[in-house]
């Protein structure tokens, strides 16, 4: 859930990168850290195994001029993709405002993508959220590799709901498709925030649930 | 999906945290929620409070799961002791966490002792906030205006 501090004139949002093991979630944060205007970001902190697999999460704060008169902070997190760390994924998802689902485009990973997406929906439900209302975008990563499924096939597998979500082919190692996905999810998160804060009635009900 | 801290809420939280800071002789007192958002901070050290919030929420969430595994309701507090600096995490309510960072010169016993009344006060304030006036109904509620910038995040200029 977003967090507004009127005294400090600050709004905080939480964006989570989700997806199967090794799909490139950590790489997304690393390339953002490397390529973004340095004033807009804080340090990238990773809690990982010696083998560089995410153990708990990666964390990087970004600051944007998104809401007039307020410092708008987007806190970026990744989850550990390995199946066994599901409890950890639930912890990281707490209070999420937006999700970038990173899928691995390789044919051999399609099953894992589908399972991870279902796992996301399931974990969201445990905290009373659903992808129907939670801002999210899809990123089809590793487009540079030889054995990748065509984009339309990935859409068919992962993006077949009543409302088509924005999706981005990507090569996270170079940054291709990375900022596009980030900007889109951030914009969706902001729009949802504006809606909640402009319709008083809704705002009241939402607050009561906090 | 929005949690809001009005100016007067911040003032009340600040008062409690400042008093706790002074009594316990700790370096920092910080309040964060279970999602890792930073609600309030008092103290003088230069640690990144947003990172402390993210990590503190993670550590505490993990310890809660451990407690559940052992059939405990929860561990209401977690202490990490270092040679020079220590950190004490304590649940305020189901969704909020108090984090205290202190040096060797402070006394763990005092930190724990004074955290108890502070947590009571904080819990009361947080309960009041949840009961409080709805979004858009207070003196602070000038409407939010989105900036016209479409590219929120852009590449560094070489
Ligand atoms: N060829 C290619 N390799 C990539 C791409 N994105 C990530 N990788 C590589 O894939 C491997 C795994 O990337 P990570 O970012 O660590 O994956 P992750 O999703 O964080 O994995 P977990 O932390 O285990 O969930 C690394 O060796 C990356 O360099 C890409 O677009 N193309
Ligand atoms: Mg990772």
GROMACS .gro file of C-alpha atoms and ligand atoms in nm:
model
  401
    1UNK     CA    1   0.000   0.000   0.000
    2UNK     CA    2   0.123   0.347  -0.074
    3UNK     CA    3   0.225   0.562   0.215
    4UNK     CA    4   0.177   0.939   0.239
    5UNK     CA    5   0.364   1.157   0.485
    6UNK     CA    6   0.215   1.507   0.473
    7UNK     CA    7   0.467   1.656   0.710
    8UNK     CA    8   0.766   1.541   0.509
    9UNK     CA    9   0.580   1.596   0.182
   10UNK     CA   10   0.663   1.247   0.075
   11UNK     CA   11   0.483   0.954  -0.089
   12UNK     CA   12   0.626   0.600  -0.087
   13UNK     CA   13   0.536   0.321  -0.327
   14UNK     CA   14   0.653  -0.038  -0.343
   15UNK     CA   15   0.727  -0.210  -0.672
   16UNK     CA   16   0.814  -0.580  -0.677
   17UNK     CA   17   0.993  -0.771  -0.955
   18UNK     CA   18   0.849  -1.121  -0.965
   19UNK     CA   19   0.920  -1.426  -1.181
   20UNK     CA   20   1.083  -1.770  -1.193
   21UNK     CA   21   1.439  -1.845  -1.084
   22UNK     CA   22   1.714  -1.697  -1.304
   23UNK     CA   23   1.470  -1.505  -1.526
   24UNK     CA   24   1.661  -1.181  -1.468
   25UNK     CA   25   1.490  -0.994  -1.184
   26UNK     CA   26   1.812  -0.900  -1.007
   27UNK     CA   27   1.964  -0.808  -1.343
   28UNK     CA   28   1.681  -0.557  -1.396
   29UNK     CA   29   1.771  -0.375  -1.075
   30UNK     CA   30   2.142  -0.391  -1.153
   31UNK     CA   31   2.099  -0.236  -1.495
   32UNK     CA   32   1.867   0.034  -1.360
   33UNK     CA   33   2.129   0.109  -1.097
   34UNK     CA   34   2.396   0.131  -1.366
   35UNK     CA   35   2.207   0.334  -1.626
   36UNK     CA   36   1.975   0.565  -1.436
   37UNK     CA   37   2.058   0.921  -1.355
   38UNK     CA   38   2.255   0.872  -1.028
   39UNK     CA   39   2.066   1.144  -0.840
   40UNK     CA   40   1.748   0.944  -0.884
   41UNK     CA   41   1.863   0.634  -0.703
   42UNK     CA   42   2.001   0.504  -0.376
   43UNK     CA   43   2.224   0.202  -0.324
   44UNK     CA   44   2.132  -0.144  -0.447
   45UNK     CA   45   2.128  -0.387  -0.156
   46UNK     CA   46   2.118  -0.760  -0.227
   47UNK     CA   47   2.064  -1.042   0.017
   48UNK     CA   48   2.194  -1.330  -0.190
   49UNK     CA   49   2.371  -1.665  -0.170
   50UNK     CA   50   2.738  -1.700  -0.259
   51UNK     CA   51   2.622  -1.814  -0.601
   52UNK     CA   52   2.441  -1.484  -0.658
   53UNK     CA   53   2.094  -1.631  -0.631
   54UNK     CA   54   1.858  -1.402  -0.444
   55UNK     CA   55   1.803  -1.540  -0.095
   56UNK     CA   56   1.570  -1.279   0.052
   57UNK     CA   57   1.541  -0.978  -0.174
   58UNK     CA   58   1.719  -0.701  -0.359
   59UNK     CA   59   1.627  -0.347  -0.266
   60UNK     CA   60   1.685  -0.014  -0.436
   61UNK     CA   61   1.507   0.316  -0.370
   62UNK     CA   62   1.432   0.552  -0.658
   63UNK     CA   63   1.315   0.910  -0.633
   64UNK     CA   64   1.107   1.084  -0.899
   65UNK     CA   65   0.928   1.412  -0.949
   66UNK     CA   66   0.593   1.249  -1.001
   67UNK     CA   67   0.351   1.432  -0.772
   68UNK     CA   68   0.377   1.807  -0.753
   69UNK     CA   69   0.513   1.932  -0.424
   70UNK     CA   70   0.596   1.584  -0.300
   71UNK     CA   71   0.905   1.372  -0.309
   72UNK     CA   72   0.786   1.049  -0.467
   73UNK     CA   73   0.978   0.739  -0.371
   74UNK     CA   74   0.954   0.412  -0.556
   75UNK     CA   75   1.107   0.132  -0.352
   76UNK     CA   76   1.212  -0.147  -0.588
   77UNK     CA   77   1.232  -0.505  -0.460
   78UNK     CA   78   1.296  -0.842  -0.621
   79UNK     CA   79   1.177  -1.175  -0.484
   80UNK     CA   80   1.382  -1.494  -0.484
   81UNK     CA   81   1.257  -1.696  -0.781
   82UNK     CA   82   1.354  -2.042  -0.658
   83UNK     CA   83   1.043  -2.244  -0.583
   84UNK     CA   84   1.144  -2.333  -0.226
   85UNK     CA   85   1.151  -1.971  -0.112
   86UNK     CA   86   0.779  -1.914  -0.129
   87UNK     CA   87   0.743  -1.788   0.226
   88UNK     CA   88   1.006  -1.526   0.152
   89UNK     CA   89   0.820  -1.417  -0.158
   90UNK     CA   90   0.511  -1.361   0.052
   91UNK     CA   91   0.702  -1.143   0.294
   92UNK     CA   92   0.845  -0.932   0.014
   93UNK     CA   93   0.502  -0.892  -0.146
   94UNK     CA   94   0.352  -0.736   0.165
   95UNK     CA   95   0.208  -0.396   0.091
   96UNK     CA   96   0.299  -0.411  -0.279
   97UNK     CA   97   0.171  -0.133  -0.507
   98UNK     CA   98   0.285  -0.265  -0.843
   99UNK     CA   99   0.448  -0.571  -0.999
  100UNK     CA  100   0.683  -0.623  -1.291
  101UNK     CA  101   0.648  -0.987  -1.387
  102UNK     CA  102   0.971  -1.095  -1.553
  103UNK     CA  103   0.931  -1.401  -1.774
  104UNK     CA  104   1.220  -1.598  -1.924
  105UNK     CA  105   1.160  -1.618  -2.299
  106UNK     CA  106   1.343  -1.947  -2.351
  107UNK     CA  107   1.117  -2.232  -2.460
  108UNK     CA  108   1.256  -2.451  -2.184
  109UNK     CA  109   1.133  -2.204  -1.920
  110UNK     CA  110   0.774  -2.168  -2.029
  111UNK     CA  111   0.637  -2.407  -1.769
  112UNK     CA  112   0.826  -2.224  -1.492
  113UNK     CA  113   0.689  -1.890  -1.613
  114UNK     CA  114   0.334  -2.014  -1.598
  115UNK     CA  115   0.385  -2.167  -1.255
  116UNK     CA  116   0.546  -1.854  -1.118
  117UNK     CA  117   0.264  -1.638  -1.251
  118UNK     CA  118   0.007  -1.864  -1.082
  119UNK     CA  119   0.216  -1.850  -0.765
  120UNK     CA  120   0.208  -1.470  -0.778
  121UNK     CA  121  -0.170  -1.465  -0.803
  122UNK     CA  122  -0.197  -1.713  -0.518
  123UNK     CA  123   0.036  -1.519  -0.289
  124UNK     CA  124  -0.145  -1.195  -0.364
  125UNK     CA  125  -0.475  -1.350  -0.271
  126UNK     CA  126  -0.334  -1.438   0.070
  127UNK     CA  127  -0.297  -1.068   0.137
  128UNK     CA  128  -0.633  -0.979  -0.010
  129UNK     CA  129  -0.496  -0.852  -0.340
  130UNK     CA  130  -0.553  -0.966  -0.694
  131UNK     CA  131  -0.396  -0.896  -1.031
  132UNK     CA  132  -0.736  -0.768  -1.145
  133UNK     CA  133  -0.680  -0.451  -0.947
  134UNK     CA  134  -0.306  -0.446  -0.878
  135UNK     CA  135  -0.104  -0.249  -1.134
  136UNK     CA  136   0.133  -0.483  -1.316
  137UNK     CA  137   0.323  -0.521  -1.641
  138UNK     CA  138   0.494  -0.814  -1.812
  139UNK     CA  139   0.850  -0.826  -1.933
  140UNK     CA  140   0.959  -1.099  -2.175
  141UNK     CA  141   1.326  -1.117  -2.099
  142UNK     CA  142   1.633  -1.274  -2.263
  143UNK     CA  143   1.520  -1.197  -2.616
  144UNK     CA  144   1.888  -1.214  -2.720
  145UNK     CA  145   1.908  -1.590  -2.666
  146UNK     CA  146   1.862  -1.834  -2.957
  147UNK     CA  147   1.583  -2.062  -2.834
  148UNK     CA  148   1.311  -1.817  -2.741
  149UNK     CA  149   0.937  -1.843  -2.786
  150UNK     CA  150   0.774  -1.580  -3.010
  151UNK     CA  151   0.619  -1.288  -2.826
  152UNK     CA  152   0.266  -1.377  -2.937
  153UNK     CA  153   0.308  -1.720  -2.782
  154UNK     CA  154   0.418  -1.567  -2.452
  155UNK     CA  155   0.120  -1.335  -2.465
  156UNK     CA  156  -0.100  -1.638  -2.516
  157UNK     CA  157   0.052  -1.814  -2.216
  158UNK     CA  158   0.079  -1.522  -1.972
  159UNK     CA  159  -0.135  -1.233  -2.091
  160UNK     CA  160  -0.472  -1.376  -2.181
  161UNK     CA  161  -0.696  -1.207  -1.924
  162UNK     CA  162  -0.998  -0.997  -2.014
  163UNK     CA  163  -0.777  -0.688  -1.987
  164UNK     CA  164  -0.451  -0.707  -2.179
  165UNK     CA  165  -0.161  -0.584  -1.970
  166UNK     CA  166   0.129  -0.389  -2.112
  167UNK     CA  167   0.416  -0.617  -2.206
  168UNK     CA  168   0.774  -0.551  -2.309
  169UNK     CA  169   1.027  -0.769  -2.489
  170UNK     CA  170   1.358  -0.720  -2.308
  171UNK     CA  171   1.726  -0.794  -2.275
  172UNK     CA  172   1.784  -0.704  -1.914
  173UNK     CA  173   2.161  -0.739  -1.941
  174UNK     CA  174   2.173  -0.443  -2.180
  175UNK     CA  175   1.878  -0.250  -2.041
  176UNK     CA  176   1.653  -0.303  -2.341
  177UNK     CA  177   1.289  -0.308  -2.229
  178UNK     CA  178   1.387  -0.236  -1.869
  179UNK     CA  179   1.305   0.134  -1.837
  180UNK     CA  180   0.996   0.091  -2.051
  181UNK     CA  181   0.855  -0.163  -1.806
  182UNK     CA  182   0.957   0.041  -1.502
  183UNK     CA  183   0.805   0.364  -1.634
  184UNK     CA  184   0.483   0.191  -1.727
  185UNK     CA  185   0.428   0.022  -1.393
  186UNK     CA  186   0.519   0.341  -1.207
  187UNK     CA  187   0.266   0.535  -1.411
  188UNK     CA  188  -0.006   0.278  -1.344
  189UNK     CA  189   0.071   0.290  -0.973
  190UNK     CA  190   0.043   0.669  -0.975
  191UNK     CA  191  -0.289   0.659  -1.156
  192UNK     CA  192  -0.434   0.417  -0.907
  193UNK     CA  193  -0.309   0.641  -0.628
  194UNK     CA  194  -0.478   0.944  -0.784
  195UNK     CA  195  -0.805   0.759  -0.813
  196UNK     CA  196  -0.799   0.649  -0.451
  197UNK     CA  197  -0.718   1.001  -0.336
  198UNK     CA  198  -0.969   1.183  -0.549
  199UNK     CA  199  -1.275   0.975  -0.477
  200UNK     CA  200  -1.339   1.046  -0.114
  201UNK     CA  201  -1.582   0.763  -0.058
  202UNK     CA  202  -1.344   0.507  -0.195
  203UNK     CA  203  -1.063   0.652   0.008
  204UNK     CA  204  -1.260   0.609   0.326
  205UNK     CA  205  -1.340   0.249   0.258
  206UNK     CA  206  -0.984   0.169   0.158
  207UNK     CA  207  -0.845   0.330   0.468
  208UNK     CA  208  -1.076   0.134   0.690
  209UNK     CA  209  -0.919  -0.184   0.557
  210UNK     CA  210  -0.564  -0.080   0.640
  211UNK     CA  211  -0.450   0.082  -0.048
  212UNK     CA  212  -0.334   0.407   0.097
  213UNK     CA  213  -0.200   0.478   0.439
  214UNK     CA  214  -0.179   0.842   0.530
  215UNK     CA  215   0.008   1.024   0.800
  216UNK     CA  216  -0.128   1.374   0.866
  217UNK     CA  217   0.096   1.646   0.998
  218UNK     CA  218  -0.050   1.626   1.348
  219UNK     CA  219   0.006   1.248   1.353
  220UNK     CA  220   0.370   1.300   1.267
  221UNK     CA  221   0.402   1.548   1.550
  222UNK     CA  222   0.260   1.300   1.800
  223UNK     CA  223   0.481   1.016   1.680
  224UNK     CA  224   0.782   1.242   1.691
  225UNK     CA  225   0.720   1.333   2.051
  226UNK     CA  226   0.716   0.971   2.160
  227UNK     CA  227   1.022   0.880   1.957
  228UNK     CA  228   1.221   1.177   2.085
  229UNK     CA  229   1.143   1.089   2.443
  230UNK     CA  230   1.238   0.728   2.384
  231UNK     CA  231   1.559   0.836   2.215
  232UNK     CA  232   1.660   1.047   2.512
  233UNK     CA  233   1.564   0.800   2.784
  234UNK     CA  234   1.715   0.494   2.623
  235UNK     CA  235   2.024   0.677   2.500
  236UNK     CA  236   1.993   0.511   2.163
  237UNK     CA  237   2.117   0.655   1.834
  238UNK     CA  238   1.805   0.612   1.624
  239UNK     CA  239   1.442   0.525   1.674
  240UNK     CA  240   1.246   0.443   1.365
  241UNK     CA  241   0.896   0.329   1.287
  242UNK     CA  242   0.820   0.122   0.979
  243UNK     CA  243   0.538  -0.097   0.852
  244UNK     CA  244   0.552  -0.462   0.760
  245UNK     CA  245   0.582  -0.375   0.393
  246UNK     CA  246   0.901  -0.182   0.463
  247UNK     CA  247   0.767   0.174   0.437
  248UNK     CA  248   0.928   0.422   0.673
  249UNK     CA  249   0.671   0.603   0.890
  250UNK     CA  250   0.887   0.811   1.122
  251UNK     CA  251   1.246   0.855   1.223
  252UNK     CA  252   1.432   1.034   1.500
  253UNK     CA  253   1.804   1.019   1.555
  254UNK     CA  254   2.131   1.147   1.434
  255UNK     CA  255   2.314   0.864   1.265
  256UNK     CA  256   2.368   0.860   0.895
  257UNK     CA  257   2.231   0.518   0.817
  258UNK     CA  258   1.981   0.512   0.531
  259UNK     CA  259   1.644   0.494   0.708
  260UNK     CA  260   1.472   0.350   0.401
  261UNK     CA  261   1.715   0.063   0.388
  262UNK     CA  262   1.677   0.006   0.762
  263UNK     CA  263   1.300  -0.007   0.712
  264UNK     CA  264   1.324  -0.253   0.423
  265UNK     CA  265   1.567  -0.480   0.606
  266UNK     CA  266   1.400  -0.442   0.945
  267UNK     CA  267   1.062  -0.540   0.802
  268UNK     CA  268   1.229  -0.839   0.637
  269UNK     CA  269   1.412  -0.955   0.948
  270UNK     CA  270   1.105  -0.918   1.162
  271UNK     CA  271   0.878  -1.087   0.910
  272UNK     CA  272   1.118  -1.380   0.896
  273UNK     CA  273   1.136  -1.408   1.274
  274UNK     CA  274   0.758  -1.405   1.291
  275UNK     CA  275   0.750  -1.704   1.058
  276UNK     CA  276   1.007  -1.882   1.276
  277UNK     CA  277   0.790  -1.817   1.578
  278UNK     CA  278   0.488  -1.958   1.403
  279UNK     CA  279   0.689  -2.268   1.316
  280UNK     CA  280   0.769  -2.319   1.683
  281UNK     CA  281   0.409  -2.272   1.781
  282UNK     CA  282   0.477  -1.934   1.940
  283UNK     CA  283   0.227  -1.662   1.870
  284UNK     CA  284   0.517  -1.441   1.777
  285UNK     CA  285   0.851  -1.321   1.906
  286UNK     CA  286   0.748  -0.976   2.014
  287UNK     CA  287   1.103  -0.850   1.994
  288UNK     CA  288   1.431  -0.930   1.822
  289UNK     CA  289   1.775  -0.819   1.936
  290UNK     CA  290   2.090  -0.824   1.725
  291UNK     CA  291   2.400  -0.746   1.926
  292UNK     CA  292   2.724  -0.631   1.773
  293UNK     CA  293   3.056  -0.521   1.918
  294UNK     CA  294   2.984  -0.152   1.878
  295UNK     CA  295   2.628  -0.119   1.753
  296UNK     CA  296   2.317  -0.315   1.828
  297UNK     CA  297   1.969  -0.315   1.692
  298UNK     CA  298   1.645  -0.388   1.871
  299UNK     CA  299   1.322  -0.456   1.683
  300UNK     CA  300   0.988  -0.464   1.852
  301UNK     CA  301   0.632  -0.511   1.728
  302UNK     CA  302   0.402  -0.214   1.788
  303UNK     CA  303   0.091  -0.361   1.630
  304UNK     CA  304   0.018  -0.628   1.371
  305UNK     CA  305   0.147  -0.408   1.095
  306UNK     CA  306   0.404  -0.177   1.253
  307UNK     CA  307   0.753  -0.217   1.388
  308UNK     CA  308   0.974  -0.008   1.615
  309UNK     CA  309   1.345  -0.022   1.534
  310UNK     CA  310   1.606   0.109   1.777
  311UNK     CA  311   1.975   0.136   1.700
  312UNK     CA  312   2.211   0.192   1.990
  313UNK     CA  313   2.581   0.194   2.073
  314UNK     CA  314   2.776   0.001   2.329
  315UNK     CA  315   2.752   0.298   2.563
  316UNK     CA  316   2.376   0.253   2.590
  317UNK     CA  317   2.230  -0.017   2.807
  318UNK     CA  318   2.027  -0.299   2.653
  319UNK     CA  319   1.817  -0.321   2.965
  320UNK     CA  320   1.718   0.043   2.942
  321UNK     CA  321   1.646   0.015   2.573
  322UNK     CA  322   1.408  -0.271   2.641
  323UNK     CA  323   1.260  -0.109   2.948
  324UNK     CA  324   1.176   0.226   2.792
  325UNK     CA  325   1.056   0.069   2.469
  326UNK     CA  326   0.759  -0.074   2.659
  327UNK     CA  327   0.574   0.250   2.745
  328UNK     CA  328   0.677   0.396   2.409
  329UNK     CA  329   0.521   0.104   2.225
  330UNK     CA  330   0.200   0.154   2.423
  331UNK     CA  331   0.188   0.520   2.322
  332UNK     CA  332   0.273   0.446   1.962
  333UNK     CA  333   0.005   0.179   1.943
  334UNK     CA  334  -0.251   0.430   2.067
  335UNK     CA  335  -0.146   0.691   1.814
  336UNK     CA  336  -0.158   0.439   1.530
  337UNK     CA  337  -0.504   0.328   1.639
  338UNK     CA  338  -0.616   0.692   1.636
  339UNK     CA  339  -0.475   0.734   1.288
  340UNK     CA  340  -0.675   0.439   1.160
  341UNK     CA  341  -0.989   0.587   1.316
  342UNK     CA  342  -0.904   0.932   1.189
  343UNK     CA  343  -1.077   1.148   0.931
  344UNK     CA  344  -1.093   1.005   0.580
  345UNK     CA  345  -0.853   1.092   0.304
  346UNK     CA  346  -0.940   1.427   0.156
  347UNK     CA  347  -1.115   1.549   0.468
  348UNK     CA  348  -0.849   1.729   0.664
  349UNK     CA  349  -0.655   2.049   0.664
  350UNK     CA  350  -0.368   1.877   0.483
  351UNK     CA  351  -0.572   1.759   0.195
  352UNK     CA  352  -0.480   1.974  -0.096
  353UNK     CA  353  -0.546   1.752  -0.396
  354UNK     CA  354  -0.252   1.567  -0.542
  355UNK     CA  355  -0.144   1.676  -0.885
  356UNK     CA  356   0.056   1.448  -1.112
  357UNK     CA  357   0.351   1.610  -1.278
  358UNK     CA  358   0.329   1.617  -1.655
  359UNK     CA  359   0.657   1.431  -1.694
  360UNK     CA  360   0.583   1.108  -1.880
  361UNK     CA  361   0.927   0.954  -1.849
  362UNK     CA  362   0.956   0.931  -1.473
  363UNK     CA  363   1.286   0.753  -1.491
  364UNK     CA  364   1.536   0.819  -1.759
  365UNK     CA  365   1.887   0.716  -1.850
  366UNK     CA  366   2.182   0.911  -1.720
  367UNK     CA  367   2.326   1.158  -1.960
  368UNK     CA  368   2.674   1.061  -2.076
  369LIG     N1  369   2.145  -1.367  -2.223
  369LIG     C1  370   2.080  -1.306  -2.126
  369LIG     N2  371   2.107  -1.334  -1.997
  369LIG     C2  372   2.039  -1.270  -1.901
  369LIG     C3  373   1.941  -1.171  -1.930
  369LIG     N3  374   1.891  -1.125  -1.815
  369LIG     C4  375   1.956  -1.190  -1.714
  369LIG     N4  376   2.045  -1.278  -1.766
  369LIG     C5  377   2.135  -1.369  -1.693
  369LIG     O1  378   2.058  -1.466  -1.624
  369LIG     C6  379   2.122  -1.504  -1.502
  369LIG     C7  380   2.026  -1.490  -1.386
  369LIG     O2  381   1.989  -1.354  -1.368
  369LIG     P1  382   1.937  -1.296  -1.228
  369LIG     O3  383   1.901  -1.156  -1.253
  369LIG     O4  384   2.031  -1.326  -1.120
  369LIG     O5  385   1.806  -1.385  -1.208
  369LIG     P2  386   1.698  -1.374  -1.092
  369LIG     O6  387   1.567  -1.370  -1.159
  369LIG     O7  388   1.730  -1.262  -0.999
  369LIG     O8  389   1.718  -1.516  -1.018
  369LIG     P3  390   1.680  -1.554  -0.865
  369LIG     O9  391   1.741  -1.453  -0.779
  369LIG    O10  392   1.733  -1.690  -0.840
  369LIG    O11  393   1.531  -1.554  -0.858
  369LIG     C8  394   2.244  -1.413  -1.490
  369LIG    O12  395   2.358  -1.484  -1.534
  369LIG     C9  396   2.213  -1.298  -1.585
  369LIG    O13  397   2.329  -1.239  -1.637
  369LIG    C10  398   1.915  -1.142  -2.068
  369LIG    O14  399   1.830  -1.059  -2.104
  369LIG     N5  400   1.987  -1.212  -2.161
  370LIG    MG1  401   1.766  -1.253  -0.804
   0.00000   0.00000   0.00000
